[in-house]
Coordinates of C-alpha atoms in Angstrom, one line a residue:
M1 CA 30.3 -2.6 -4.0
G2 CA 32.1 -3.0 -7.4
A3 CA 33.5 0.1 -9.2
S4 CA 31.1 -0.4 -12.1
K5 CA 28.1 -0.7 -9.8
R6 CA 29.2 2.4 -7.9
I7 CA 29.6 4.4 -11.1
R8 CA 26.1 3.2 -12.3
Q9 CA 24.6 4.3 -9.0
M10 CA 26.3 7.7 -9.1
H11 CA 24.9 8.3 -12.6
R12 CA 21.4 7.3 -11.5
Y13 CA 21.7 9.5 -8.4
R14 CA 22.6 12.5 -10.6
K15 CA 19.7 11.8 -12.9
I16 CA 17.2 11.4 -10.0
T17 CA 18.3 14.7 -8.4
S18 CA 18.1 16.4 -11.8
I19 CA 14.5 15.2 -12.2
L20 CA 13.7 16.3 -8.6
A21 CA 15.1 19.8 -9.3
R22 CA 13.3 20.1 -12.6
N23 CA 9.9 19.1 -11.0
G24 CA 10.4 21.6 -8.1
I25 CA 10.2 19.2 -5.2
G26 CA 12.0 21.7 -3.0
F27 CA 10.2 20.8 0.2
V28 CA 11.7 17.3 0.1
S29 CA 15.2 18.8 -0.1
H30 CA 14.4 21.0 2.8
K31 CA 13.1 18.2 5.0
M32 CA 15.9 15.8 4.1
G33 CA 18.6 18.5 4.5
W34 CA 19.8 18.4 0.9
E35 CA 20.0 22.2 0.4
E36 CA 23.7 22.2 0.8
K37 CA 24.2 19.4 -1.8
F38 CA 21.6 20.3 -4.4
L39 CA 20.0 23.6 -5.5
F40 CA 16.3 22.9 -5.4
H41 CA 13.5 25.5 -5.6
K42 CA 11.1 25.5 -2.7
N43 CA 7.6 24.3 -3.3
A44 CA 5.5 27.4 -3.8
D45 CA 2.1 25.8 -4.5
P46 CA 1.2 23.1 -2.0
K47 CA -2.0 22.3 -3.9
S48 CA -0.1 20.9 -6.8
T49 CA 2.1 18.6 -4.7
G50 CA 0.3 15.4 -5.6
R51 CA 0.4 16.1 -9.3
R52 CA 4.1 17.0 -9.3
I53 CA 4.9 13.8 -7.4
R54 CA 2.9 11.7 -10.0
L55 CA 4.7 13.4 -12.9
L56 CA 8.0 12.9 -11.0
L57 CA 7.5 9.2 -10.5
E58 CA 6.5 8.7 -14.2
E59 CA 9.6 10.4 -15.3
L60 CA 11.8 8.4 -12.9
G61 CA 10.6 5.2 -14.6
T62 CA 9.8 1.6 -13.8
T63 CA 10.8 1.2 -10.2
F64 CA 9.2 4.4 -9.0
I65 CA 6.0 3.9 -11.0
K66 CA 5.6 0.4 -9.4
L67 CA 6.3 1.6 -5.9
G68 CA 4.0 4.6 -6.5
Q69 CA 1.1 2.3 -7.6
I70 CA 1.5 0.2 -4.4
A71 CA 1.7 3.4 -2.3
S72 CA -1.6 4.6 -3.8
T73 CA -3.3 2.0 -1.5
R74 CA -1.8 3.5 1.7
P75 CA -4.0 6.3 3.0
D76 CA -2.4 5.7 6.4
L77 CA 0.8 7.1 4.9
F78 CA -0.2 9.8 2.5
S79 CA -2.7 12.6 2.2
A80 CA -5.8 12.4 0.0
D81 CA -4.5 14.8 -2.8
I82 CA -1.3 12.7 -3.2
L83 CA -3.2 9.4 -3.2
N84 CA -5.6 10.6 -5.8
E85 CA -2.7 11.4 -8.1
L86 CA -0.8 8.2 -7.4
K87 CA -3.9 6.2 -8.5
E88 CA -3.5 7.9 -11.9
L89 CA 0.0 6.6 -12.4
Q90 CA 0.4 5.2 -15.9
D91 CA 2.5 2.2 -16.6
M92 CA 2.4 2.6 -20.4
V93 CA 5.8 3.3 -21.9
P94 CA 7.1 3.2 -25.5
P95 CA 7.9 -0.4 -26.7
F96 CA 11.5 -1.4 -27.3
T97 CA 12.5 -2.4 -30.8
Y98 CA 11.7 -5.7 -32.5
E99 CA 15.4 -6.3 -32.9
E100 CA 16.0 -6.0 -29.2
A101 CA 13.1 -8.4 -28.5
V102 CA 14.5 -11.0 -30.9
Q103 CA 18.0 -10.7 -29.4
I104 CA 16.7 -11.3 -25.9
L105 CA 14.4 -14.1 -27.1
E106 CA 17.2 -16.0 -28.9
E107 CA 19.7 -15.5 -26.0
E108 CA 17.2 -16.9 -23.5
L109 CA 15.9 -19.8 -25.6
G110 CA 19.2 -20.7 -27.3
S111 CA 17.5 -20.9 -30.7
S112 CA 16.6 -18.6 -33.5
V113 CA 13.1 -17.2 -33.7
T114 CA 12.4 -19.1 -37.0
E115 CA 13.4 -22.4 -35.3
V116 CA 10.9 -22.0 -32.5
F117 CA 8.0 -20.2 -34.1
Q118 CA 6.0 -20.4 -37.3
D119 CA 5.0 -16.7 -36.9
F120 CA 6.2 -14.0 -34.5
S121 CA 4.5 -10.5 -34.7
E122 CA 6.9 -7.6 -35.0
K123 CA 4.4 -5.2 -33.3
P124 CA 3.8 -5.9 -29.6
L125 CA 0.2 -6.4 -28.3
A126 CA 1.1 -4.2 -25.3
A127 CA 4.1 -2.6 -23.7
A128 CA 4.7 -1.8 -20.0
S129 CA 7.6 -0.7 -17.9
I130 CA 8.9 -4.2 -17.2
G131 CA 8.3 -5.9 -20.5
Q132 CA 6.1 -6.2 -23.6
V133 CA 3.9 -8.9 -25.1
H134 CA 4.1 -10.3 -28.7
R135 CA 1.7 -12.7 -30.3
A136 CA 3.2 -15.8 -32.0
R137 CA 2.5 -19.3 -33.2
L138 CA 4.5 -22.4 -32.3
K139 CA 5.7 -25.0 -34.8
D140 CA 2.8 -27.3 -33.7
G141 CA 0.3 -24.5 -34.6
S142 CA -0.5 -23.5 -31.0
D143 CA -1.4 -19.8 -30.6
V144 CA 0.6 -18.2 -27.9
V145 CA 1.7 -14.9 -26.4
V146 CA 5.3 -14.3 -25.5
K147 CA 6.2 -11.9 -22.7
I148 CA 9.7 -10.5 -23.1
Q149 CA 11.5 -8.4 -20.4
R150 CA 13.0 -5.0 -21.2
P151 CA 16.7 -4.9 -21.9
N152 CA 18.8 -4.2 -18.7
I153 CA 15.8 -3.6 -16.6
L154 CA 17.0 -5.7 -13.7
A155 CA 20.2 -3.6 -13.2
L156 CA 18.2 -0.4 -13.3
V157 CA 15.6 -1.6 -10.8
E158 CA 18.3 -2.9 -8.4
T159 CA 20.2 0.4 -8.6
D160 CA 17.0 2.3 -8.0
L161 CA 16.0 0.2 -5.0
E162 CA 19.4 0.7 -3.4
I163 CA 19.0 4.4 -3.8
I164 CA 15.4 4.4 -2.4
A165 CA 16.6 2.4 0.6
D166 CA 19.3 5.0 1.2
L167 CA 16.8 7.8 1.0
A168 CA 14.4 5.9 3.4
R169 CA 17.2 5.6 6.0
L170 CA 17.9 9.3 5.7
A171 CA 14.2 10.0 5.9
E172 CA 13.9 8.0 9.1
K173 CA 16.6 10.1 10.7
R174 CA 15.2 13.5 9.5
M175 CA 11.4 12.9 9.5
E176 CA 9.3 11.8 12.4
W177 CA 6.5 10.2 10.3
A178 CA 9.1 8.1 8.4
K179 CA 10.5 6.8 11.7
R180 CA 7.1 6.2 13.2
Y181 CA 5.9 4.2 10.2
H182 CA 9.2 2.3 9.7
L183 CA 9.5 3.6 6.2
L184 CA 12.7 1.5 5.5
D185 CA 10.8 -1.7 6.4
I186 CA 8.0 -0.8 4.0
I187 CA 10.4 0.0 1.2
E188 CA 12.2 -3.3 1.8
E189 CA 9.0 -5.3 1.7
L190 CA 7.8 -3.6 -1.5
S191 CA 11.2 -4.1 -3.1
K192 CA 11.0 -7.8 -2.5
G193 CA 7.7 -7.9 -4.4
L194 CA 9.1 -5.9 -7.3
L195 CA 12.2 -8.0 -7.7
L196 CA 10.0 -11.1 -7.8
E197 CA 8.1 -9.6 -10.7
L198 CA 11.4 -9.5 -12.7
D199 CA 11.7 -13.3 -12.6
Y200 CA 9.1 -14.7 -15.1
R201 CA 9.7 -18.3 -13.8
I202 CA 8.1 -17.2 -10.5
E203 CA 5.1 -15.8 -12.5
A204 CA 4.9 -19.1 -14.4
R205 CA 4.8 -21.1 -11.2
N206 CA 2.1 -18.8 -9.8
M207 CA 0.0 -19.4 -12.8
E208 CA 0.3 -23.2 -12.3
K209 CA -0.6 -22.9 -8.6
F210 CA -3.6 -20.7 -9.2
K211 CA -4.9 -23.2 -11.8
Q212 CA -5.1 -25.7 -8.9
F213 CA -6.4 -23.2 -6.4
N214 CA -9.3 -22.2 -8.6
K215 CA -10.3 -25.6 -10.0
P216 CA -13.2 -26.0 -7.5
L217 CA -14.9 -22.9 -8.8
G218 CA -15.3 -24.1 -12.4
Y219 CA -15.6 -20.7 -13.9
V220 CA -12.0 -19.5 -13.8
S221 CA -9.6 -19.7 -16.7
I222 CA -5.8 -19.2 -16.5
P223 CA -3.5 -19.5 -19.5
T224 CA -1.3 -22.6 -19.7
V225 CA 2.5 -22.1 -19.5
Y226 CA 4.8 -23.5 -22.2
W227 CA 7.7 -24.4 -20.0
D228 CA 10.0 -25.4 -22.9
Y229 CA 9.8 -21.8 -24.2
S230 CA 9.9 -19.9 -20.8
T231 CA 12.9 -18.6 -18.9
K232 CA 13.7 -15.9 -16.3
K233 CA 13.2 -13.2 -19.0
V234 CA 10.8 -14.9 -21.4
L235 CA 7.3 -16.3 -20.6
T236 CA 5.3 -18.2 -23.2
M237 CA 1.7 -19.0 -22.6
D238 CA -1.7 -19.7 -24.2
Y239 CA -3.3 -16.9 -26.2
I240 CA -6.8 -16.4 -24.9
E241 CA -9.1 -14.1 -26.7
G242 CA -11.8 -12.7 -24.4
I243 CA -13.8 -9.6 -23.7
K244 CA -12.5 -7.0 -21.3
L245 CA -14.8 -6.6 -18.3
T246 CA -15.0 -2.9 -18.9
D247 CA -16.5 -3.3 -22.4
Q248 CA -20.1 -3.6 -21.4
K249 CA -21.5 -3.3 -24.9
R250 CA -19.5 -6.3 -26.1
L251 CA -20.4 -8.3 -23.0
E252 CA -24.1 -7.6 -23.6
D253 CA -23.8 -8.5 -27.3
A254 CA -22.2 -11.8 -26.3
G255 CA -25.2 -12.5 -24.1
L256 CA -23.3 -12.3 -20.8
D257 CA -25.0 -11.1 -17.6
C258 CA -22.9 -8.4 -16.0
S259 CA -24.3 -9.0 -12.5
V260 CA -23.3 -12.7 -12.7
L261 CA -19.8 -11.7 -13.8
A262 CA -19.6 -9.2 -10.9
E263 CA -20.6 -11.9 -8.4
R264 CA -18.2 -14.4 -9.8
L265 CA -15.2 -11.9 -9.8
A266 CA -16.0 -11.0 -6.2
Y267 CA -16.3 -14.7 -5.2
I268 CA -13.0 -15.5 -6.9
I269 CA -11.0 -12.8 -5.0
F270 CA -12.5 -13.6 -1.6
H271 CA -12.0 -17.4 -2.2
Q272 CA -8.3 -16.7 -2.9
I273 CA -7.9 -14.4 0.1
L274 CA -10.0 -16.0 2.8
N275 CA -10.0 -19.7 1.7
I276 CA -6.6 -20.2 0.0
G277 CA -4.5 -17.4 1.5
H278 CA -2.9 -16.7 -1.9
Y279 CA -4.5 -14.2 -4.2
H280 CA -4.1 -12.1 -7.3
A281 CA -2.9 -8.8 -6.0
D282 CA -3.6 -6.7 -9.2
P283 CA -7.1 -7.6 -10.5
H284 CA -7.4 -4.4 -12.6
P285 CA -9.5 -4.4 -15.8
G286 CA -6.5 -5.0 -18.1
N287 CA -5.9 -8.3 -16.3
L288 CA -9.5 -9.6 -16.5
L289 CA -11.3 -11.0 -19.5
A290 CA -14.7 -12.7 -19.9
L291 CA -15.2 -15.8 -22.2
P292 CA -18.4 -16.5 -24.2
D293 CA -19.3 -19.3 -21.7
G294 CA -19.2 -16.9 -18.7
K295 CA -15.7 -17.9 -17.4
I296 CA -13.5 -15.2 -16.1
V297 CA -9.8 -15.2 -17.3
L298 CA -7.1 -14.0 -14.9
L299 CA -3.9 -12.6 -16.5
D300 CA -0.6 -11.3 -15.2
F301 CA 0.5 -13.1 -12.0
G302 CA 3.6 -11.0 -11.5
M303 CA 2.0 -9.5 -8.4
V304 CA 0.7 -12.2 -6.1
G305 CA -0.2 -11.7 -2.4
Q306 CA 0.0 -14.2 0.5
I307 CA -1.9 -13.8 3.8
S308 CA -1.1 -15.8 6.9
P309 CA -3.8 -18.0 8.6
Y310 CA -3.7 -15.7 11.7
T311 CA -4.2 -12.5 9.7
K312 CA -6.8 -14.2 7.5
K313 CA -8.8 -15.2 10.5
Y314 CA -9.0 -11.7 12.0
L315 CA -9.5 -10.0 8.7
A316 CA -12.6 -12.1 8.4
S317 CA -13.6 -10.9 11.9
F318 CA -13.1 -7.3 10.7
I319 CA -15.3 -7.9 7.6
I320 CA -18.1 -9.4 9.7
A321 CA -17.8 -6.5 12.2
L322 CA -18.1 -4.0 9.3
R323 CA -21.1 -6.0 8.0
N324 CA -22.8 -5.9 11.4
K325 CA -21.7 -2.3 12.1
S326 CA -20.2 -3.4 15.4
T327 CA -17.8 -0.9 17.0
K328 CA -16.5 -3.4 19.6
G329 CA -16.0 -6.0 16.9
I330 CA -14.1 -3.6 14.7
I331 CA -11.8 -2.5 17.5
R332 CA -11.3 -6.1 18.6
A333 CA -10.4 -7.2 15.1
I334 CA -7.9 -4.3 14.7
S335 CA -6.4 -5.2 18.1
D336 CA -6.1 -8.9 17.2
L337 CA -4.4 -7.9 13.9
G338 CA -1.6 -6.4 16.1
M339 CA -2.2 -2.9 14.8
I340 CA -2.9 -1.0 18.0
S341 CA 0.2 0.0 20.0
E342 CA 0.2 0.7 23.8
D343 CA 0.2 4.5 23.4
V344 CA -3.0 4.7 21.4
D345 CA -5.8 6.6 23.1
I346 CA -8.6 3.9 23.1
K347 CA -11.3 6.4 24.0
K348 CA -10.5 8.6 20.9
L349 CA -10.1 5.5 18.8
T350 CA -13.5 4.2 19.9
A351 CA -15.0 7.6 19.1
D352 CA -13.6 7.5 15.6
V353 CA -14.8 4.0 15.0
E354 CA -18.2 5.0 16.3
A355 CA -18.2 7.9 13.8
M356 CA -17.2 5.5 11.0
R357 CA -20.0 3.1 12.1
E358 CA -22.5 6.0 12.1
K359 CA -21.4 6.8 8.6
Y360 CA -22.6 3.4 7.4
Y361 CA -25.5 3.1 9.8
D362 CA -28.9 2.2 8.2
I363 CA -27.3 2.5 4.7
P364 CA -28.2 -0.4 2.4
L365 CA -25.3 -2.7 1.8
Q366 CA -25.6 -2.1 -1.9
E367 CA -24.6 1.5 -1.2
V368 CA -21.7 0.6 1.1
S369 CA -18.2 0.5 -0.5
M370 CA -15.8 -1.9 0.9
G371 CA -13.0 0.1 -0.7
Q372 CA -14.2 3.2 1.0
A373 CA -14.5 1.4 4.3
I374 CA -10.9 0.2 4.0
N375 CA -9.8 3.7 3.1
D376 CA -11.6 5.0 6.2
L377 CA -9.8 2.4 8.3
F378 CA -6.4 3.4 6.8
H379 CA -7.2 7.2 7.4
M380 CA -8.1 6.4 11.0
A381 CA -4.9 4.4 11.4
H382 CA -3.0 7.5 10.1
R383 CA -4.7 9.8 12.7
H384 CA -4.0 7.4 15.6
H385 CA -0.5 6.4 14.5
I386 CA -1.6 2.8 14.1
G387 CA 0.7 0.6 12.1
I388 CA -0.9 -1.4 9.2
P389 CA 0.6 -4.9 8.9
T390 CA 2.5 -5.0 5.6
E391 CA 0.7 -8.1 4.4
L392 CA -2.6 -6.1 4.5
T393 CA -1.3 -3.5 2.1
L394 CA -1.8 -5.8 -1.0
V395 CA -5.0 -7.2 0.4
G396 CA -6.5 -3.7 0.6
K397 CA -5.2 -3.0 -2.9
S398 CA -6.7 -6.2 -4.3
L399 CA -10.1 -5.7 -2.7
M400 CA -10.3 -2.0 -3.7
T401 CA -9.3 -2.8 -7.3
M402 CA -11.8 -5.7 -7.5
E403 CA -14.6 -3.6 -6.1
G404 CA -14.0 -0.9 -8.7
V405 CA -14.4 -3.4 -11.5
V406 CA -17.5 -4.9 -9.8
A407 CA -19.1 -1.5 -9.4
D408 CA -18.7 -0.9 -13.2
L409 CA -20.2 -4.2 -14.0
D410 CA -23.2 -3.8 -11.6
P411 CA -23.5 -0.6 -9.5
D412 CA -26.2 -2.3 -7.2
F413 CA -24.0 -5.3 -6.3
S414 CA -22.6 -5.5 -2.8
V415 CA -19.4 -7.2 -2.2
F416 CA -20.3 -7.5 1.5
D417 CA -22.9 -10.1 0.6
V418 CA -20.2 -12.2 -1.0
A419 CA -17.7 -11.7 1.8
E420 CA -20.0 -12.5 4.7
P421 CA -20.3 -16.3 4.2
F422 CA -16.5 -16.5 4.0
G423 CA -16.1 -14.6 7.2
K424 CA -18.7 -16.7 9.0
K425 CA -17.1 -19.9 7.8
L426 CA -13.7 -18.8 9.1
I427 CA -15.2 -17.9 12.5
L428 CA -17.0 -21.2 12.8
D429 CA -13.8 -23.1 11.7
R430 CA -12.1 -21.4 14.7
F431 CA -14.3 -23.3 17.1
N432 CA -14.5 -26.6 15.1
P433 CA -13.5 -29.3 17.6
W434 CA -11.7 -31.4 15.0
K435 CA -9.6 -28.4 13.9
M436 CA -8.9 -27.5 17.5
V437 CA -7.6 -31.0 18.1
K438 CA -5.6 -30.9 14.9
N439 CA -4.0 -27.6 15.8
W440 CA -3.3 -29.0 19.3
M441 CA -1.7 -32.1 17.8
E442 CA 0.5 -29.9 15.6
D443 CA 1.7 -28.2 18.7
V444 CA 2.5 -31.5 20.6
P445 CA 6.1 -31.7 19.2
D446 CA 6.7 -28.2 20.6
Y447 CA 5.4 -29.2 24.0
I448 CA 7.6 -32.4 23.9
D449 CA 10.6 -30.4 23.0
L450 CA 9.8 -28.0 25.8
L451 CA 9.6 -30.8 28.4
K452 CA 12.9 -32.3 27.1
E453 CA 14.6 -29.0 27.6
A454 CA 13.0 -28.2 30.9
P455 CA 15.5 -30.2 33.2
L456 CA 18.5 -28.5 31.5
S457 CA 16.8 -25.1 31.8
I458 CA 16.0 -25.6 35.5
K459 CA 19.5 -26.8 36.2
Q460 CA 20.9 -23.7 34.4
F461 CA 18.6 -21.5 36.4
S462 CA 19.5 -23.2 39.7
S463 CA 23.2 -22.7 38.9
L464 CA 22.6 -19.0 38.3
M465 CA 20.7 -18.7 41.5
R466 CA 23.4 -20.3 43.5
K467 CA 25.9 -17.9 41.9
G468 CA 23.7 -15.0 42.8
K469 CA 23.4 -14.0 39.2
V470 CA 19.6 -13.9 39.1
E471 CA 18.0 -10.6 39.9
V472 CA 14.3 -10.0 39.9
E473 CA 13.0 -6.4 40.3
V474 CA 9.2 -5.8 40.7
T475 CA 7.8 -2.3 41.1
S476 CA 4.3 -1.7 42.2
P477 CA 2.7 1.2 44.2
Q478 CA 0.7 -1.3 46.3
L479 CA 3.5 -3.8 46.7
E480 CA 4.8 -2.5 50.1
T481 CA 1.3 -2.4 51.6
L482 CA 0.7 -5.9 50.4
V483 CA 4.0 -7.2 51.9
K484 CA 3.1 -5.5 55.2
K485 CA -0.3 -7.2 55.3
M486 CA 1.2 -10.6 54.4
D487 CA 3.9 -10.1 57.1
R488 CA 1.2 -9.3 59.7
M489 CA -0.9 -12.3 58.7
S490 CA 2.1 -14.6 58.9
N491 CA 3.0 -13.3 62.4
Q492 CA -0.6 -13.7 63.6
M493 CA -0.6 -17.2 62.3
S494 CA 2.7 -18.0 64.0
F495 CA 1.4 -16.6 67.3
S496 CA -1.8 -18.8 67.1
I497 CA 0.2 -21.9 66.2
V498 CA 2.6 -21.4 69.1
L499 CA -0.3 -20.9 71.5
L500 CA -2.1 -24.0 70.2
A501 CA 1.1 -26.1 70.5
L502 CA 1.8 -24.9 74.0
S503 CA -1.8 -25.7 75.0
I504 CA -1.6 -29.2 73.5
V505 CA 1.7 -30.0 75.2
M506 CA 0.7 -28.8 78.6
V507 CA -2.7 -30.5 78.4
G508 CA -1.0 -33.7 77.4
L509 CA 1.5 -33.6 80.2
I510 CA -1.2 -32.8 82.8
I511 CA -3.5 -35.6 81.6
G512 CA -0.5 -38.0 81.6
V513 CA 0.4 -37.2 85.1
A514 CA -3.2 -37.4 86.3
L515 CA -3.7 -40.8 84.8
S516 CA -0.4 -42.3 85.9
G517 CA -0.5 -41.0 89.4
V518 CA 3.2 -40.5 89.4
H519 CA 5.3 -37.5 90.1
T520 CA 6.7 -35.5 87.3
V521 CA 10.2 -35.9 88.5
L522 CA 12.6 -37.5 85.9
W523 CA 16.0 -37.9 87.3
K524 CA 14.6 -35.8 90.1
L525 CA 13.8 -33.0 87.7
P526 CA 10.3 -31.2 87.5
I527 CA 9.6 -31.9 83.7
I528 CA 6.2 -30.2 83.5
E529 CA 7.4 -27.1 85.3
I530 CA 10.6 -26.8 83.2
G531 CA 8.7 -27.4 79.9
F532 CA 6.1 -24.8 81.0
V533 CA 8.9 -22.3 81.7
I534 CA 10.7 -22.9 78.4
A535 CA 7.4 -22.7 76.4
M536 CA 6.5 -19.4 78.2
L537 CA 10.0 -18.0 77.4
M538 CA 9.6 -18.9 73.8
F539 CA 6.1 -17.4 73.8
F540 CA 7.3 -14.1 75.3
W541 CA 10.2 -14.0 72.9
L542 CA 7.9 -14.4 69.9
I543 CA 5.5 -11.7 71.3
Y544 CA 8.5 -9.3 71.8
S545 CA 9.8 -10.0 68.3
I546 CA 6.4 -9.4 66.7
F547 CA 5.8 -6.1 68.5
R548 CA 9.3 -5.0 67.9
S549 CA 8.8 -5.4 64.1
G550 CA 5.9 -3.0 64.3
R551 CA 3.8 -5.3 62.0
F552 CA 1.4 -6.9 64.3

């Protein structure tokens, strides 16, 4: 770590601890073992913990606000009072100056503002913790909006993330819940998403991809990116004037049906999650507009989620099980998602799932909240120490945010009715013969490689066996009994075979002598008698060995 970076980190550490002390988060210092380093006051009023944490995150700035917003979707990690406050986190901050915006713009585009734009508004349309948006007009007359990143925000976020990672490591050493939930892994995953938001080129590529993803729907509009005027810190796109989905009066005045908009929004999100596997992870009202022709505009693709085909398949199973109120189906889906560890008490888990099922039993789907159902799942995971896969975090956030918007548009609309066909299609696709053959064909190269490597692997294994370096240890309470039974069976079989062989040989010799009419003397030796004596000796030796072993 360079000296300047270390100094910057120390300054930030000092500011963070100062804010912690001022907000009275004493219980954190106690749990983390900081009392000797910093003078914190202990938390005297536990009921205000959630509110103090929210105010603390807002004062700490961009990085902590963003992580707090994502953490607000994790009931498996935090109590209800903290979650309710985290959901109120505000991302509105004062705008930076017009002069700073112009300086960044000209540095990134390599030209003056007057050379690129006919007009450029001094007052931003909106300002957030990462950047702000200005309206402008290009030289060819195109109306655009220009998104400009805050000065020095990348260095601040990187420093904050390094500090948060250090605190997460310390928390895993000092706090059992942090270790159990792999807090450091969660922080690292969330940090990756936040750093991606700081590169506007990635957001621009996301916009282009989602244009293609949503083409089949026909009622989705996404701004066009102007690549010649976009860089890592500047994003220029179409200006689209629409109506916010929360403004019901304007929607009605424009002749738009709110129930149709609700259905379309739900279909868009489920199409992205369960069909495409890439989805808008932050569909809050500020990122959604309606056009006069009924199209829905999606804005701000800084936070985009991706879900694997495996998780997508079993998430669909979970939705179907919720829809059908099936306890076994819900537990099977949770297990297939890899969330249930070996030490989970299945009986207690089943009882909790039954309780959740009863909660929604015989309730019309219009009155069932998917967001609440997901919250119930996360709370249940918290009680049973079940780990929620990281990729489901943003899925849950997206679904709950979307459902909130849909509920405002049409309180009687059920998102389950939209989700069910997607889930059924995924389940049917799982048993589609052509897809099964296709999946098998995709695995053929792996099988071929395995066959190619098999001779070498067998040779290496044989070499280890010859050198006595292969040890196999099997422990089973019934193993000794099983071995005794097998030993007894093998001895009985050997005994029977020897008796049979003896009988066959003797009968053959006797018949041969009887038919030939000759004496059984070869070189004047009594062959039958000698053979009989030898066979009898072998027989008695085998009987003696078996009885001596005690396993007859």
